[in-house]
């Protein structure tokens, strides 16, 4: 019983991390649109701190990692190698994920349920979902 509770808490923590990333992305998009609107109305935007508007690269990078995670979660029975993952993300966001293992490590840091299942192949592992379902039945 204690391990089930621990696993549920881990899952909630992971969901929280992903939620924070989505909130940051939405915040950046909203801030950019407000700044653009102000500029269109010839309002002075020089007083807006640069920390409120992150550059386009940071936004694309954040979006790329969220898209990669969503790919794994929406196809939990599929395995993806880093080449497939980079191609999929590149088609949706104009941001090339690094070719080394850094991109997979970063995705796993955000969601540790994306695990290596064999050499160069990664998959979203759903252990917790099965445990939660079995408790409810």
PDB file of C-alpha atoms in Angstrom:
ATOM      1  CA  UNK A   1       0.000   0.000   0.000  1.00  0.00           C
ATOM      2  CA  UNK A   2       2.824   2.402   0.872  1.00  0.00           C
ATOM      3  CA  UNK A   3       4.586   1.845  -2.482  1.00  0.00           C
ATOM      4  CA  UNK A   4       1.340   2.608  -4.350  1.00  0.00           C
ATOM      5  CA  UNK A   5       1.006   5.871  -2.470  1.00  0.00           C
ATOM      6  CA  UNK A   6       4.623   6.729  -3.223  1.00  0.00           C
ATOM      7  CA  UNK A   7       4.140   5.991  -6.922  1.00  0.00           C
ATOM      8  CA  UNK A   8       0.998   8.152  -7.043  1.00  0.00           C
ATOM      9  CA  UNK A   9       2.915  11.007  -5.448  1.00  0.00           C
ATOM     10  CA  UNK A  10       5.701  10.608  -8.004  1.00  0.00           C
ATOM     11  CA  UNK A  11       3.165  10.714 -10.811  1.00  0.00           C
ATOM     12  CA  UNK A  12       1.610  13.887  -9.372  1.00  0.00           C
ATOM     13  CA  UNK A  13       5.058  15.473  -9.145  1.00  0.00           C
ATOM     14  CA  UNK A  14       5.761  14.678 -12.784  1.00  0.00           C
ATOM     15  CA  UNK A  15       2.392  16.094 -13.829  1.00  0.00           C
ATOM     16  CA  UNK A  16       3.217  19.195 -11.824  1.00  0.00           C
ATOM     17  CA  UNK A  17       6.544  19.640 -13.642  1.00  0.00           C
ATOM     18  CA  UNK A  18       4.843  19.368 -17.025  1.00  0.00           C
ATOM     19  CA  UNK A  19       2.123  21.770 -15.902  1.00  0.00           C
ATOM     20  CA  UNK A  20       4.719  24.314 -14.797  1.00  0.00           C
ATOM     21  CA  UNK A  21       6.428  24.082 -18.183  1.00  0.00           C
ATOM     22  CA  UNK A  22       3.110  24.623 -19.993  1.00  0.00           C
ATOM     23  CA  UNK A  23       2.354  27.605 -17.735  1.00  0.00           C
ATOM     24  CA  UNK A  24       5.765  29.103 -18.487  1.00  0.00           C
ATOM     25  CA  UNK A  25       5.182  28.662 -22.197  1.00  0.00           C
ATOM     26  CA  UNK A  26       1.732  30.249 -21.999  1.00  0.00           C
ATOM     27  CA  UNK A  27       3.141  33.103 -19.911  1.00  0.00           C
ATOM     28  CA  UNK A  28       5.847  33.756 -22.505  1.00  0.00           C
ATOM     29  CA  UNK A  29       3.340  33.717 -25.368  1.00  0.00           C
ATOM     30  CA  UNK A  30       0.979  36.082 -23.546  1.00  0.00           C
ATOM     31  CA  UNK A  31       3.797  38.458 -22.608  1.00  0.00           C
ATOM     32  CA  UNK A  32       5.031  38.535 -26.198  1.00  0.00           C
ATOM     33  CA  UNK A  33       1.567  39.263 -27.558  1.00  0.00           C
ATOM     34  CA  UNK A  34       1.044  42.063 -25.027  1.00  0.00           C
ATOM     35  CA  UNK A  35       4.376  43.602 -25.939  1.00  0.00           C
ATOM     36  CA  UNK A  36       3.553  43.365 -29.661  1.00  0.00           C
ATOM     37  CA  UNK A  37       0.166  44.982 -29.063  1.00  0.00           C
ATOM     38  CA  UNK A  38       1.830  47.807 -27.148  1.00  0.00           C
ATOM     39  CA  UNK A  39       4.329  48.322 -29.971  1.00  0.00           C
ATOM     40  CA  UNK A  40       1.522  48.416 -32.544  1.00  0.00           C
ATOM     41  CA  UNK A  41      -0.131  51.174 -30.537  1.00  0.00           C
ATOM     42  CA  UNK A  42       3.219  53.041 -30.432  1.00  0.00           C
ATOM     43  CA  UNK A  43       3.494  52.610 -26.682  1.00  0.00           C
ATOM     44  CA  UNK A  44       6.909  52.640 -25.024  1.00  0.00           C
ATOM     45  CA  UNK A  45       8.038  49.073 -24.251  1.00  0.00           C
ATOM     46  CA  UNK A  46      11.542  49.974 -23.097  1.00  0.00           C
ATOM     47  CA  UNK A  47      10.440  49.838 -19.458  1.00  0.00           C
ATOM     48  CA  UNK A  48       9.398  46.180 -19.726  1.00  0.00           C
ATOM     49  CA  UNK A  49      12.137  44.075 -18.099  1.00  0.00           C
ATOM     50  CA  UNK A  50      13.840  41.663 -20.496  1.00  0.00           C
ATOM     51  CA  UNK A  51      13.233  38.855 -18.024  1.00  0.00           C
ATOM     52  CA  UNK A  52       9.514  38.968 -18.839  1.00  0.00           C
ATOM     53  CA  UNK A  53      10.024  38.238 -22.508  1.00  0.00           C
ATOM     54  CA  UNK A  54      12.285  35.293 -23.080  1.00  0.00           C
ATOM     55  CA  UNK A  55      13.771  34.995 -26.513  1.00  0.00           C
ATOM     56  CA  UNK A  56      12.299  32.850 -29.266  1.00  0.00           C
ATOM     57  CA  UNK A  57      14.903  30.092 -28.813  1.00  0.00           C
ATOM     58  CA  UNK A  58      13.893  29.479 -25.186  1.00  0.00           C
ATOM     59  CA  UNK A  59      10.237  29.328 -26.150  1.00  0.00           C
ATOM     60  CA  UNK A  60      10.896  26.887 -28.984  1.00  0.00           C
ATOM     61  CA  UNK A  61      13.108  24.722 -26.772  1.00  0.00           C
ATOM     62  CA  UNK A  62      10.440  24.509 -24.086  1.00  0.00           C
ATOM     63  CA  UNK A  63       7.805  23.720 -26.688  1.00  0.00           C
ATOM     64  CA  UNK A  64      10.052  21.058 -28.247  1.00  0.00           C
ATOM     65  CA  UNK A  65      10.465  19.176 -24.971  1.00  0.00           C
ATOM     66  CA  UNK A  66       6.736  19.316 -24.256  1.00  0.00           C
ATOM     67  CA  UNK A  67       5.967  18.001 -27.749  1.00  0.00           C
ATOM     68  CA  UNK A  68       8.465  15.163 -27.286  1.00  0.00           C
ATOM     69  CA  UNK A  69       6.880  14.183 -23.975  1.00  0.00           C
ATOM     70  CA  UNK A  70       3.407  14.330 -25.487  1.00  0.00           C
ATOM     71  CA  UNK A  71       4.530  12.014 -28.316  1.00  0.00           C
ATOM     72  CA  UNK A  72       5.650   9.382 -25.805  1.00  0.00           C
ATOM     73  CA  UNK A  73       2.530   9.735 -23.668  1.00  0.00           C
ATOM     74  CA  UNK A  74       0.093   9.595 -26.582  1.00  0.00           C
ATOM     75  CA  UNK A  75       1.715   6.414 -27.971  1.00  0.00           C
ATOM     76  CA  UNK A  76       2.754   4.424 -24.882  1.00  0.00           C
ATOM     77  CA  UNK A  77       3.166   1.141 -26.751  1.00  0.00           C
ATOM     78  CA  UNK A  78       5.558   2.610 -29.334  1.00  0.00           C
ATOM     79  CA  UNK A  79       9.332   2.850 -29.045  1.00  0.00           C
ATOM     80  CA  UNK A  80      11.138   5.874 -30.429  1.00  0.00           C
ATOM     81  CA  UNK A  81      14.796   6.403 -31.093  1.00  0.00           C
ATOM     82  CA  UNK A  82      16.395   9.818 -30.846  1.00  0.00           C
ATOM     83  CA  UNK A  83      16.397  10.287 -34.644  1.00  0.00           C
ATOM     84  CA  UNK A  84      12.626   9.711 -34.873  1.00  0.00           C
ATOM     85  CA  UNK A  85      12.068  11.963 -31.897  1.00  0.00           C
ATOM     86  CA  UNK A  86      14.148  14.794 -33.369  1.00  0.00           C
ATOM     87  CA  UNK A  87      12.368  14.478 -36.730  1.00  0.00           C
ATOM     88  CA  UNK A  88       8.921  14.544 -35.092  1.00  0.00           C
ATOM     89  CA  UNK A  89       9.735  17.615 -33.000  1.00  0.00           C
ATOM     90  CA  UNK A  90      11.392  19.423 -35.933  1.00  0.00           C
ATOM     91  CA  UNK A  91       8.192  19.000 -37.991  1.00  0.00           C
ATOM     92  CA  UNK A  92       6.107  20.697 -35.297  1.00  0.00           C
ATOM     93  CA  UNK A  93       8.467  23.316 -33.880  1.00  0.00           C
ATOM     94  CA  UNK A  94      11.294  24.984 -35.723  1.00  0.00           C
ATOM     95  CA  UNK A  95      13.780  23.892 -33.089  1.00  0.00           C
ATOM     96  CA  UNK A  96      16.291  21.092 -33.708  1.00  0.00           C
ATOM     97  CA  UNK A  97      16.817  18.958 -30.630  1.00  0.00           C
ATOM     98  CA  UNK A  98      20.500  18.205 -30.013  1.00  0.00           C
ATOM     99  CA  UNK A  99      21.751  15.049 -31.689  1.00  0.00           C
ATOM    100  CA  UNK A 100      23.502  13.740 -28.602  1.00  0.00           C
ATOM    101  CA  UNK A 101      21.881  12.075 -25.603  1.00  0.00           C
ATOM    102  CA  UNK A 102      21.246  15.460 -23.935  1.00  0.00           C
ATOM    103  CA  UNK A 103      17.769  15.827 -25.445  1.00  0.00           C
ATOM    104  CA  UNK A 104      16.615  12.410 -24.214  1.00  0.00           C
ATOM    105  CA  UNK A 105      18.149  13.087 -20.798  1.00  0.00           C
ATOM    106  CA  UNK A 106      16.285  16.398 -20.607  1.00  0.00           C
ATOM    107  CA  UNK A 107      12.984  14.722 -21.571  1.00  0.00           C
ATOM    108  CA  UNK A 108      13.616  12.024 -18.935  1.00  0.00           C
ATOM    109  CA  UNK A 109      14.430  14.700 -16.366  1.00  0.00           C
ATOM    110  CA  UNK A 110      11.004  16.217 -16.942  1.00  0.00           C
ATOM    111  CA  UNK A 111       9.220  12.867 -17.114  1.00  0.00           C
ATOM    112  CA  UNK A 112      11.193   9.899 -15.739  1.00  0.00           C
ATOM    113  CA  UNK A 113       8.564   7.430 -16.975  1.00  0.00           C
ATOM    114  CA  UNK A 114      10.130   7.772 -20.411  1.00  0.00           C
ATOM    115  CA  UNK A 115      12.691   5.030 -20.177  1.00  0.00           C
ATOM    116  CA  UNK A 116      15.176   3.222 -22.322  1.00  0.00           C
ATOM    117  CA  UNK A 117      13.730  -0.182 -23.249  1.00  0.00           C
ATOM    118  CA  UNK A 118      16.590  -1.334 -25.467  1.00  0.00           C
ATOM    119  CA  UNK A 119      19.638   0.177 -27.132  1.00  0.00           C
ATOM    120  CA  UNK A 120      18.672   3.571 -28.517  1.00  0.00           C
ATOM    121  CA  UNK A 121      14.942   2.992 -28.041  1.00  0.00           C
ATOM    122  CA  UNK A 122      12.768   4.822 -25.513  1.00  0.00           C
ATOM    123  CA  UNK A 123       9.183   4.315 -24.401  1.00  0.00           C
ATOM    124  CA  UNK A 124       6.686   5.782 -21.955  1.00  0.00           C
ATOM    125  CA  UNK A 125       6.280   3.249 -19.138  1.00  0.00           C
ATOM    126  CA  UNK A 126       2.800   3.204 -17.580  1.00  0.00           C
ATOM    127  CA  UNK A 127       3.355   1.258 -14.380  1.00  0.00           C
ATOM    128  CA  UNK A 128       1.530   3.763 -12.233  1.00  0.00           C
ATOM    129  CA  UNK A 129      -1.551   3.951 -14.435  1.00  0.00           C
ATOM    130  CA  UNK A 130      -2.001   0.201 -14.068  1.00  0.00           C
ATOM    131  CA  UNK A 131      -1.585   0.344 -10.286  1.00  0.00           C
ATOM    132  CA  UNK A 132      -4.114   3.140  -9.927  1.00  0.00           C
ATOM    133  CA  UNK A 133      -6.607   1.278 -12.111  1.00  0.00           C
ATOM    134  CA  UNK A 134      -6.203  -1.937 -10.105  1.00  0.00           C
ATOM    135  CA  UNK A 135      -6.821  -0.079  -6.837  1.00  0.00           C
ATOM    136  CA  UNK A 136     -10.054   1.426  -8.141  1.00  0.00           C
ATOM    137  CA  UNK A 137     -11.478  -1.939  -9.179  1.00  0.00           C
TER     138      UNK A 137
END
